[in-house]
Amino acid sequence: MTAPANYFGVLAEFADADELVAAAREVHAAGYREVEAYSPMPVEGLAEALGFRRTRMRLVVLVGGIIGCLSGWALQYYTSVIAYPLNVGGRPVNSWPSFVPVVFEMTVLVAALSAVLGMLAMNGLPRPHHPLFGIPQFDRASQDRFFLCILARDPMFHPMSSRQLLERLGPVEVTDVPQ
Amino acid sequence: MPNELETKHEPFLERGHSMASVTNKISSIVLARGLRWGWVWGLAISFAGLMLFLVSVTYLFAVGVGVWGINVPVAWGFAIINFVWWVGIGHAGTLISAILLLFRQEWRTSINRFAEAMTLFAVACAALFPLLHLGRPQFFYWMAPYPNTMGIWPQFRSPLIWDFFAVGTYATVSLLFWYVGLIPDLATLRDRARRRFPQIAYGILAMGWRGSARHWKRYQDAYVLLAALATPLVISVHSVVSFDFATAIVPGWHSTVFPPYFVAGAIYSGFAMVLTIAIPLRAAYGLHDFITDRHLDNMGKVMLASGLIVAYGYLTETFTAWYSGHEAEWYAIGNRAGGPYAPIFWLLIACNIVLPQALWFASVRRNVFALFALSLVINVGMWLERFVIVVVSLHRDYLPSSWAMYQPTFWDWSTYIGTIGLFASLMFLFIRFLPMISIFEMREMVEESAQEHA
Amino acid sequence: MPQIFHPSMNTISRATIFGAVFIIGFIGWLMGAVVRSPYATSAGVIKEQPVPFSHEHHVAECGIDCRYCHTSVEDSSFAGIPPTQTCMNCHRELWTESPILEPVRASYRTGEPLVWNRVHDVPDFAFFDHSIHIRKGVSCATCHGAVDRMPLMHREATLHMEWCLECHRQPERFVGPRELVFASAASPADESKVAQSNWIEAYHVQSKTDCSVCHR
Amino acid sequence: MNSNFRQPDTASDVPHRASDGSQFWRSLEELEGDDAFFVALRREFPEYANRLTDGATRRQFLQLMGASLALAGMQGCVEQPQEKIVPFVQAPEQIVPGKPLYYSTAMTHDGAGIGLLAESHMGRPVKIEGNPLHPAVPEIMSAAAETNRLRFGASDTFAQASVLSLYDPDRSQTVLRDGQISTWDAFAAELQATLSTLAEAGGRGLRILTETVVSPTFADQLRQLVELYPNAAWHQYEPINHDNELLGSRLAFDADVQTIYHVEAADVIVSLDADFLADGPMHLQQARGFANRRRVDSTGAASAASMNRLYVVESSLTVTGAAADHRLPLAPRAVAAFSLRLAQALGLQLEASESAENATSVGDQIPQEWLDAVAADLQQARGRGLVIAGRAQPPFVHAIAHWINATLGNVPGSVEYVEPIAARPELQLDSLRDLVNSMRAGEVHALVILAGNPLYNAPADFHFAAALENVPLTVHLSQYEDETSARCRWHIPELHFLESWSDTRAGDGTVSIVQPLVAPLRSGKSLHEVLATLLGNFAASSYEIVRSYWRSRLEAQSTEANSDVVWQQALHDGIVANTGSPAVQPTIRGDFAAVLGRQLSLSLPAGEGISVVFRPDPSLWDGRFANNGWLQELPRPLTTLTWDNAALMAPATADALQVKNGNVIEIIVEQTAISIPVLITPGQSANVVTLHLGYGRERAGRIGNSVGTNVYPLRSSGAMWHAEGAEIRATGRTHKLALTQHHHVMEGRNLVRAGTLTEFQEHPEHPAFMFEGHVPAEDVSMYPEHKYDGYKWGMVINQAACIGCNACVVACQAENNVPIVGKGQVLNSREMHWLRIDHYYRGSPENPEHYHQPMLCQHCELAPCEPVCPVAATTHSSEGLNEMTYNRCIGTRYCSNNCPYKVRRFNFLDYNRELRQDAVLQLASNPDVTVRSRGVMEKCTFCVQRISAARITAEKEDRKIRDGEVVTACQAACPTEAIVFGDLNDAGSRVRQESASALNYSVLGELNTRPRTTYLAVVRNPNPALR
């Protein structure tokens, strides 16, 4: 039995998704907030069960898109109107209709990049080392098992009570996760 | 989202599969020790093709683009034909993943992964040609806008610059899309791998994914948004490629129908190529449970539809040429059907329009061999279509005084075949080292079908 | 199962991803800096010459006019390199024994020309005409710098296209009175400042940026 | 462009300049091994847009194997190598480094001289122009305001290309004895020995064989020779000679005369197989005269009288025939018959003889209405008519032409006679026959062949080679070690006319001094020097010989004090004042009809089957230009054939023989057979096969060797121009013919606007034929117009004036460093000519109308090529030029695809590799134009280097460029002034006037490309009676 300080949390393993969702609701209802659930594929309603709703991904992508759009247009305007205005086939230096395709591509490019990088950043990835990876059975979190973990940093966390709460929810097994 | 199709027809996933079984089945292809002889031979042959490509490119750089058959008036030859052909093929992947995802067609699940891979490799092959066909490839970077000592910039009115951006963006976004989709599966491989090296390799690539609920949530949002971005992108890319022709004044090029029918053509050839790859794959690795006959059937339908749009494109082209009332425009059409290259034109009509009509029959769509044969035919047909557009339009344009013929040389062919080698090599490496079907999405299907039958 | 990665990998992996952006940026900046540096342009680099000819001595100290040696600068594209004879005009009397002048005397005796290393070498696809620039009031010093302070000749300008454009886009910044074109590099800029735009009008300076102005 | 030198004072140093020049060049030769020096020399002109060696050598290939794709990136950063500057030791006078100088000189061709201006950069001639002061040379833009601008004259393809021959690396460089390298002194010694033995017998056994001699100095030397060796003999022979003219004049006048045609004075011109627009000593003036009478202005009335009418009766399609209002293709003997009939129709009384019968019988294929129409027209145009007989026609046709011109009073209006210009007019065929006979008889001990290549081009039945075996000492002076050199004991390298002194006479006798532009690039001797050695003077230089001859002659005749002044003036002007042949008024001999009757029987060979027609090649002439790449690759007029000769035949004839283009046929004439590919030529007379001379050379040089088929074997002394009853059979073999244009039909597109004078006069303001097909719409652009205030360069090409002679094409190639690509590349449509002459025909394939359309960059204001370039390598200048920046080009070739005129040319391979490797060849390059590297696009620039030179000159004088100050290379060469260039914003400019003409139109204007190059429609003047 290790001191709370060295705890990462307690981890409960479930056989299928529905049990996990149910358990998550219980734990959340019990007032725990620093709880995390792990599943081999996205589970409908799981995040909500943990009280997690808004991801703010859309905002990130929108901002990215706007930046891309403006920079694309600015680039073309600067190069063909300000930097070196040339008479190309009698077209005006600012022949904006010809600039549309590049503006569009730039918009998509920056938006897409911000989506991916934003997702990684907000998920705190990359994180190749994680306490849970130390738990042998956690391997199956990426295959066919479902886990619920009450984190030690939760104010309500107590090695004994939290463990008991989880055990009450009918898991396959409950394990302590060291730091 | 329960899909009523599911209940009526046979499912997209054969019965009796558990999460463990799908995970095991797919990931073991990658994690299994040793190499299958079929794979080794396949890779060896494709690699020979790749070597041929390197030789051709070296000779090309040593002597100049004059080693090809191009001339004036036909200043674009195989290089551009292959470019358009590969880009076209590179459309199915993103289209299947993105558009079908948005339309919630979960039959995409079992084919999107390698379709995306195919997209990436096809785009890679395509992207080579615009560089190779330059008279002075050593200065390709002048197409990129960067502050330079010459104080001069790219010329943004040129469709080639649009290409540069469009294809560049498309390649990047496709790569991101593909990689994001891979992350959870890479985690699976990481956790299932028993040897040190794969653990580290997949571990780094998986970025420490651990399937947390919050992560999944953001992941899914990001994925859907990417799909939403990729969809218009797919459309735009081949439209831009078609601008290379449509914005030019060459009779036979200068036509507003080009963007839509190029996109249709791209989907057409893209799906054909997916089939060309899927059918042998599922046979070789016994994936009939995941890539079912219904998948083939659906793809057959998509091909039929896009094929008809392409046919419509040909008709519109002819009409506008006649309607323009310019001898050169009208002559260009007549020259396709009756000129020195007429056999190629009629072959293209046969490959792209006549034979594919067989797809109206379910029996054909369900017949693996017929479908495979058709997919090859369509690939050929789409290549011929680009030949007709590029060469046959150019070789007789406005002034009869400058009309001339175009004959491809050995190096034209070797470069083309070489890129097929490159494509195949990448494909073989992919199926050996990465899961060719999205594992976690298959798990979702297991879950769903489980719920249905409960 | 044991951890695959050491905790430090978390930091490292993030650092690499986000560091990459900065690294790429830095490389870009570096390349830009290198192509403009003397290393690439050889601006400010002194070239070996058969004779260590000092412009400082001949121009500043002896007060010889540019045109005495560079005879065709006013009517030809090429400013002209003096024939050995020109050197001998004076050096028949002066420093007749000096060993550094031996190559000159040798050339004069044998008829073998002196072979100089070109200092201002514009690429062969760029055509520059001295005479018209002189005529339009661009002083020697504007491009060649304070030649009268160069014991050994070196190039001031990078001769990059952007450098040419600098003047062709804003001639008023460089064009001065014709009288001062051959003036020693003391400070022609100041005088020309006096009535900047006037010179442009007076000399009908129409410095174009059409490609064919330099590339034919 | 410098022109001050044209004042006498500077010109007065010309001989000194030459000596200074030679010193400079001698120092070059000393340094020959030294690379650094050549690097320095190369500095004289631009090299390559990038300095990569785009080699295909195996070694490089292996090197590159490893690098492969990465390679492209690496190549980008190659730094410039250190360049050297090599100043003069003693600066030559006049030469301002970096500025061209022009010197007048002259070229002798086909027995007459043409006056030239040679543009010299730092002592190396790089471009040839015509000398407007020369009587044979029409001036360009003569009307333009008289400024200090340089005045240009027209020139022809041979003159334009001559500068390349000067630098030809294949020219022979050393004296050879039996093929072994020897020395001049050794030769002199042996010659002296032989001469001394011959001397006793008064030179019996010494024979000199020259080409047609017109050089006064040379003639004088020959006179001295004959004085020295009374029993020596001098023969003249050129395969393409004026024997028929000579005999014709003897027949008609019983006198030797030189005929001068004033074409401009003629209202009605009848050509009896005469290609007078492209052939003959005064053809440039004749072409100009013809063209001046083809221009019509918008006031149709005035033009009615002014426009001439041309009838051409010919057996082989020529540019003159293509320009005709009425062309009648006939078999050779039918042409002769036609002329006889014509004469009879005009009142010539022949006593009925079987020969006359013969003539009439042969002539039954002649359409009577044609005959009547021509006769009537000539009658009606009494005094203003002109009948010209071709050199290939038998003497009596020439006689008839003289007779008609005399009878109709066309003399002196449009025909003028002067004393012969040749030093010794003679029948060259007989002259050569004599020589060969005495060679066979062993009477010739020493034969000195001064230029010419008889072994290759003597009549087959003379068996010159065999006869040569009997001559103990044979000497051959020639520029190349050719077929004849190979069979002679001694070969002496001959100097090019641009590197040696001489003189020559124009078609009217006016003398020009031929002055060298450079001291010999390769050691060699001139005609004069070799002849001088025969006279015992081994050291004399051409300069001394020519100068001393003229000193004595001028002192003899020149009344005013100093003969040197006259000499300087002559050097400066390019002509020696009042040296023209005196005019003569020959009268038709009394017994003309009788003499003619006698001639007919000889001259009208009967015979069936196919007639073979021998003609000088438009590019290689008699074969002497075979090693000139520019001429080899020059598309032959009308056929656009390059790098080959072919059997030209009418479509009907080809069908009859069941052959197609490129099928090799065997032509058998009197047991001699040659194999040659077929080229079907609409307009060719039925059953007539045209063969061009000058091909199939064995020892021409690397370029000319075994190109095409040698047809001289078929050409016997009895059939110098026509061989009757030829037998033809297909061999089943095929041969690829490199044509630059495969399709001569307009496919119902309105590319060339053409009408008749009558149609034009109906609506002179807007002729109906100008508005057929598509008419360009007015501003249909969504974008605003670009304004061009300042210069607005434009060009107008008058298709009515263009005769398709190709001079402009070579001029452009010379001016703009356009590379030669070779037959293989031409076969794949990769020729590089910036300017090409498109040729279309309308009407029946038997005898269609021909149209020439010089096609070059149209400099469209809304250029389709520009917006598609991704790197802005092709853009528009503020003066409206469509600029191609080679060094920016990355070679996407998109611009070429998008050019409706297909005038852009691409360097698919490293076409300048040889140039870069050959230090001497490089000297031929124009230093004002970049030599393009592999992988870049190029095209016509409107000679921007000339514009910019003119601008700099004008700016220095604080004025605008005046009209006529910028003359493009093509314009300068054009004998008919079909090309006019200038500032469209200059109200007074000629180009402005022509662009305002009612006949002005844009090719493909309906595409809204707004070309700056516009065209004037063809207006023809057919005889209503022949409609």
XYZ file of N, CA and C in Angstrom, chain B residues 54-55 57-59 61-66 68-73 75-76 133-139 142-143 150 152-155 157-161 243-244 247-250 253 325-328 331 394 397-404, chain D residues 50 52 54-56 61 64-65 68 71-72 75-76 741-743 745 747 749 751 774 828-830 836 838 840 855 864 866-872 886-894 897-898 900-902 906 908-909 934-936 1004 1006-1007:
354
model
N 14.170 5.284 -61.789
C 15.365 6.063 -61.432
C 16.292 6.191 -62.636
N 16.463 5.101 -63.373
C 17.328 5.174 -64.560
C 16.774 6.200 -65.548
N 14.849 8.727 -65.046
C 14.976 10.100 -64.558
C 16.419 10.573 -64.689
N 17.347 9.689 -64.367
C 18.751 10.094 -64.480
C 19.080 10.461 -65.917
N 18.664 9.590 -66.832
C 18.937 9.873 -68.245
C 18.249 11.165 -68.668
N 17.559 13.765 -66.839
C 18.291 14.939 -66.346
C 19.596 15.125 -67.103
N 20.194 13.994 -67.503
C 21.479 14.106 -68.192
C 21.315 14.726 -69.576
N 20.261 14.339 -70.283
C 20.146 14.744 -71.693
C 19.116 15.837 -71.899
N 18.052 15.843 -71.124
C 17.039 16.871 -71.290
C 15.712 16.286 -71.722
N 14.672 17.084 -71.627
C 13.336 16.565 -71.935
C 13.227 16.158 -73.398
N 14.250 16.505 -74.170
C 14.255 16.087 -75.570
C 14.276 14.574 -75.720
N 12.207 12.687 -74.629
C 10.816 12.285 -74.857
C 10.406 12.660 -76.267
N 9.200 12.269 -76.633
C 8.748 12.497 -78.003
C 8.184 13.880 -78.243
N 8.139 14.683 -77.189
C 7.464 15.980 -77.313
C 8.135 16.867 -78.356
N 7.368 17.797 -78.890
C 7.887 18.732 -79.879
C 7.025 19.991 -79.847
N 7.204 20.854 -80.815
C 6.233 21.910 -81.030
C 5.445 21.491 -82.266
N 4.141 21.379 -82.247
C 3.148 21.868 -81.296
C 2.879 21.007 -80.052
N 3.851 20.131 -77.086
C 4.905 20.394 -76.113
C 4.663 19.653 -74.798
N 3.464 19.150 -74.632
C 3.166 18.305 -73.465
C 2.848 16.917 -73.955
N 8.971 17.159 -65.960
C 8.746 17.622 -67.339
C 9.314 19.019 -67.557
N 9.868 19.626 -66.512
C 10.451 20.958 -66.689
C 11.697 20.881 -67.577
N 11.876 21.903 -68.378
C 13.094 21.964 -69.186
C 14.308 22.125 -68.297
N 14.143 22.867 -67.195
C 15.258 23.063 -66.260
C 14.788 22.715 -64.851
N 14.669 21.405 -64.589
C 14.098 20.981 -63.293
C 14.877 21.527 -62.106
N 16.154 21.867 -62.341
C 16.949 22.344 -61.200
C 16.404 23.654 -60.634
N 15.478 24.286 -61.374
C 14.931 25.561 -60.882
C 13.453 25.435 -60.520
N 11.547 27.809 -58.189
C 11.111 29.177 -58.535
C 9.595 29.291 -58.538
N 8.923 28.136 -58.516
C 7.457 28.186 -58.490
C 6.960 28.520 -57.084
N 16.545 37.813 -56.669
C 16.151 38.331 -57.974
C 15.026 39.344 -57.838
N 12.023 38.821 -57.751
C 10.873 38.480 -58.599
C 10.147 37.288 -57.999
N 8.842 37.188 -58.282
C 7.978 36.220 -57.615
C 7.275 35.344 -58.623
N 6.630 34.285 -58.135
C 5.830 33.481 -59.060
C 4.707 34.309 -59.671
N 4.144 33.788 -60.729
C 3.141 34.510 -61.493
C 1.798 33.848 -61.203
N -1.160 34.183 -61.909
C -2.271 33.999 -62.851
C -2.153 32.655 -63.565
N -1.034 31.984 -63.344
C -0.801 30.751 -64.100
C -1.450 29.546 -63.432
N -2.244 28.802 -64.190
C -2.838 27.584 -63.639
C -1.795 26.622 -63.077
N -0.567 26.723 -63.571
C 0.458 25.812 -63.043
C 0.771 26.147 -61.594
N 0.722 27.451 -61.257
C 0.913 27.833 -59.863
C -0.268 27.339 -59.037
N -8.170 23.215 -65.021
C -7.920 24.600 -65.460
C -6.694 24.662 -66.366
N -5.706 23.803 -66.102
C -4.535 23.789 -66.991
C -4.980 23.769 -68.431
N -8.460 26.853 -69.106
C -8.153 28.285 -69.232
C -7.276 28.568 -70.443
N -6.756 27.524 -71.090
C -5.956 27.741 -72.286
C -6.875 27.928 -73.487
N -6.306 28.438 -74.601
C -7.178 28.690 -75.753
C -7.055 27.606 -76.815
N -6.380 26.530 -76.454
C -6.208 25.467 -77.437
C -7.566 24.856 -77.775
N -9.450 22.214 -75.622
C -9.170 22.435 -74.196
C -10.112 23.476 -73.607
N -18.993 27.572 -83.132
C -18.992 28.044 -84.507
C -17.613 28.374 -85.026
N -16.572 27.957 -84.325
C -15.213 28.216 -84.818
C -14.662 26.948 -85.467
N -14.153 27.117 -86.685
C -13.694 25.929 -87.419
C -12.712 25.136 -86.577
N -11.783 25.827 -85.929
C -10.729 25.129 -85.196
C -11.340 24.245 -84.108
N -13.140 21.399 -85.725
C -12.187 20.490 -86.348
C -11.545 19.595 -85.288
N -3.499 19.114 -79.086
C -2.345 19.962 -79.414
C -1.853 19.741 -80.833
N -3.720 22.434 -84.019
C -4.506 23.537 -83.455
C -4.842 24.561 -84.538
N -4.526 25.818 -84.301
C -5.109 26.855 -85.167
C -4.484 26.925 -86.555
N -3.147 26.961 -86.628
C -2.509 27.148 -87.928
C -2.111 25.796 -88.525
N -2.751 25.389 -89.606
C -2.385 24.101 -90.222
C -0.891 24.016 -90.530
N -0.259 25.174 -90.692
C 1.163 25.137 -91.050
C 1.993 24.465 -89.966
N 1.537 24.508 -88.729
C 2.375 23.965 -87.647
C 1.849 22.642 -87.126
N 0.941 22.034 -87.852
C 0.458 20.724 -87.407
C 1.565 19.691 -87.485
N 1.562 18.784 -86.514
C 2.572 17.724 -86.547
C 2.091 16.549 -85.712
N 22.275 29.416 -68.254
C 22.955 28.867 -67.082
C 24.155 28.081 -67.592
N 25.430 25.262 -66.823
C 25.513 23.814 -66.636
C 25.925 23.168 -67.941
N 25.004 20.496 -70.017
C 23.920 19.518 -70.098
C 24.372 18.373 -70.985
N 25.290 17.601 -70.517
C 25.893 16.591 -71.382
C 25.161 15.276 -71.289
N 25.254 14.510 -72.355
C 24.676 13.162 -72.332
C 25.784 12.136 -72.377
N 26.533 10.328 -67.349
C 25.375 9.492 -67.064
C 25.631 8.662 -65.820
N 25.684 10.637 -62.690
C 24.367 11.068 -62.254
C 23.556 9.932 -61.690
N 23.864 8.703 -62.145
C 23.064 7.566 -61.707
C 22.785 7.631 -60.217
N 20.581 10.895 -59.110
C 19.197 10.806 -59.557
C 18.394 12.028 -59.158
N 19.658 15.285 -57.816
C 20.476 16.048 -58.764
C 19.881 17.407 -59.082
N 18.583 17.399 -59.384
C 17.973 18.635 -59.858
C 18.294 19.771 -58.908
N 22.019 21.022 -59.086
C 22.475 21.769 -60.243
C 22.248 23.267 -60.071
N 21.194 23.597 -59.350
C 20.834 25.006 -59.216
C 21.993 25.873 -58.776
N 6.822 22.030 -92.781
C 5.368 22.205 -92.881
C 4.792 21.027 -93.640
N 3.862 20.328 -92.984
C 3.313 19.128 -93.611
C 1.964 19.405 -94.242
N 1.366 20.491 -93.878
C -0.033 20.715 -94.235
C -0.154 22.090 -94.863
N -2.876 23.227 -96.660
C -4.257 23.634 -96.931
C -4.795 24.364 -95.710
N -7.801 24.479 -94.574
C -8.933 23.837 -93.900
C -10.084 24.825 -93.714
N -10.174 27.770 -93.060
C -9.992 28.846 -92.074
C -9.506 30.074 -92.808
N -7.244 32.274 -92.866
C -5.942 32.685 -92.329
C -5.272 33.713 -93.218
N -14.344 34.926 -89.668
C -14.506 35.600 -88.379
C -13.915 36.996 -88.430
N 11.289 15.719 -86.039
C 10.365 15.719 -84.906
C 9.843 17.129 -84.623
N 9.774 17.948 -85.658
C 9.208 19.304 -85.532
C 9.856 20.099 -84.415
N 11.171 20.048 -84.344
C 11.844 20.819 -83.294
C 12.736 21.901 -83.875
N 9.342 31.904 -89.580
C 9.179 30.898 -90.621
C 8.235 31.479 -91.670
N 5.201 30.514 -93.627
C 4.132 29.552 -93.876
C 3.698 29.678 -95.319
N 0.661 28.446 -98.004
C -0.624 27.784 -98.237
C -0.950 27.850 -99.710
N 5.598 34.021 -90.603
C 4.980 33.872 -89.285
C 6.055 33.959 -88.211
N -1.703 35.240 -75.076
C -2.139 34.066 -74.321
C -0.984 33.345 -73.628
N 1.503 34.596 -71.957
C 2.062 35.189 -70.735
C 1.369 34.747 -69.440
N 0.027 34.800 -69.385
C -0.581 34.489 -68.079
C -0.353 33.044 -67.652
N 0.031 32.171 -68.561
C 0.164 30.771 -68.166
C 1.557 30.440 -67.645
N 2.482 31.389 -67.742
C 3.833 31.106 -67.258
C 3.874 31.218 -65.738
N 4.263 30.155 -65.053
C 4.224 30.187 -63.590
C 5.292 31.071 -62.952
N 6.337 31.401 -63.725
C 7.437 32.144 -63.101
C 7.655 33.505 -63.751
N 6.681 33.988 -64.511
C 6.794 35.308 -65.143
C 8.050 35.413 -66.006
N 14.972 34.371 -70.986
C 15.469 32.988 -71.016
C 15.927 32.542 -69.635
N 16.649 33.432 -68.965
C 17.284 32.994 -67.723
C 16.270 32.813 -66.604
N 15.029 33.227 -66.823
C 14.001 32.985 -65.819
C 13.198 31.737 -66.163
N 13.287 31.315 -67.395
C 12.434 30.230 -67.880
C 12.816 28.899 -67.240
N 11.806 28.167 -66.766
C 12.085 26.836 -66.226
C 11.600 25.749 -67.182
N 10.991 26.167 -68.271
C 10.689 25.196 -69.328
C 9.439 24.367 -69.123
N 8.340 25.001 -68.724
C 7.093 24.232 -68.633
C 6.463 24.032 -70.014
N 6.853 24.877 -70.985
C 6.355 24.788 -72.362
C 4.860 25.081 -72.483
N 4.267 25.556 -71.393
C 2.844 25.891 -71.416
C 2.608 27.033 -72.409
N 2.218 25.770 -75.874
C 0.898 25.176 -76.098
C -0.140 26.248 -76.325
N -0.037 27.320 -75.551
C -1.099 28.311 -75.558
C -0.901 29.363 -76.638
N -1.418 30.447 -80.200
C -2.177 29.997 -81.357
C -1.354 30.008 -82.633
N -0.257 30.760 -82.631
C 0.550 30.893 -83.847
C 1.713 29.904 -83.852
N 1.933 29.250 -82.722
C 3.000 28.246 -82.594
C 4.337 28.802 -83.081
N 11.492 25.735 -78.495
C 11.993 25.232 -77.220
C 13.296 24.472 -77.399
N 14.801 21.673 -76.658
C 14.544 20.351 -76.091
C 15.842 19.691 -75.657
N 16.915 19.968 -76.408
C 18.226 19.414 -76.066
C 19.222 20.565 -76.031
N 19.956 24.694 -72.661
C 18.971 23.628 -72.769
C 17.780 23.937 -71.865
N 16.595 23.561 -72.343
C 15.416 23.602 -71.482
C 14.747 24.949 -71.343
N 15.119 25.922 -72.178
C 14.417 27.207 -72.106
C 13.674 27.473 -73.413
N -5.919 35.263 -87.100
C -6.651 34.755 -85.935
C -7.088 35.882 -85.006
N -9.819 36.921 -84.392
C -11.055 36.624 -83.654
C -10.768 36.062 -82.270
N -9.532 35.633 -82.024
C -9.196 35.112 -80.694
C -8.935 36.243 -79.715
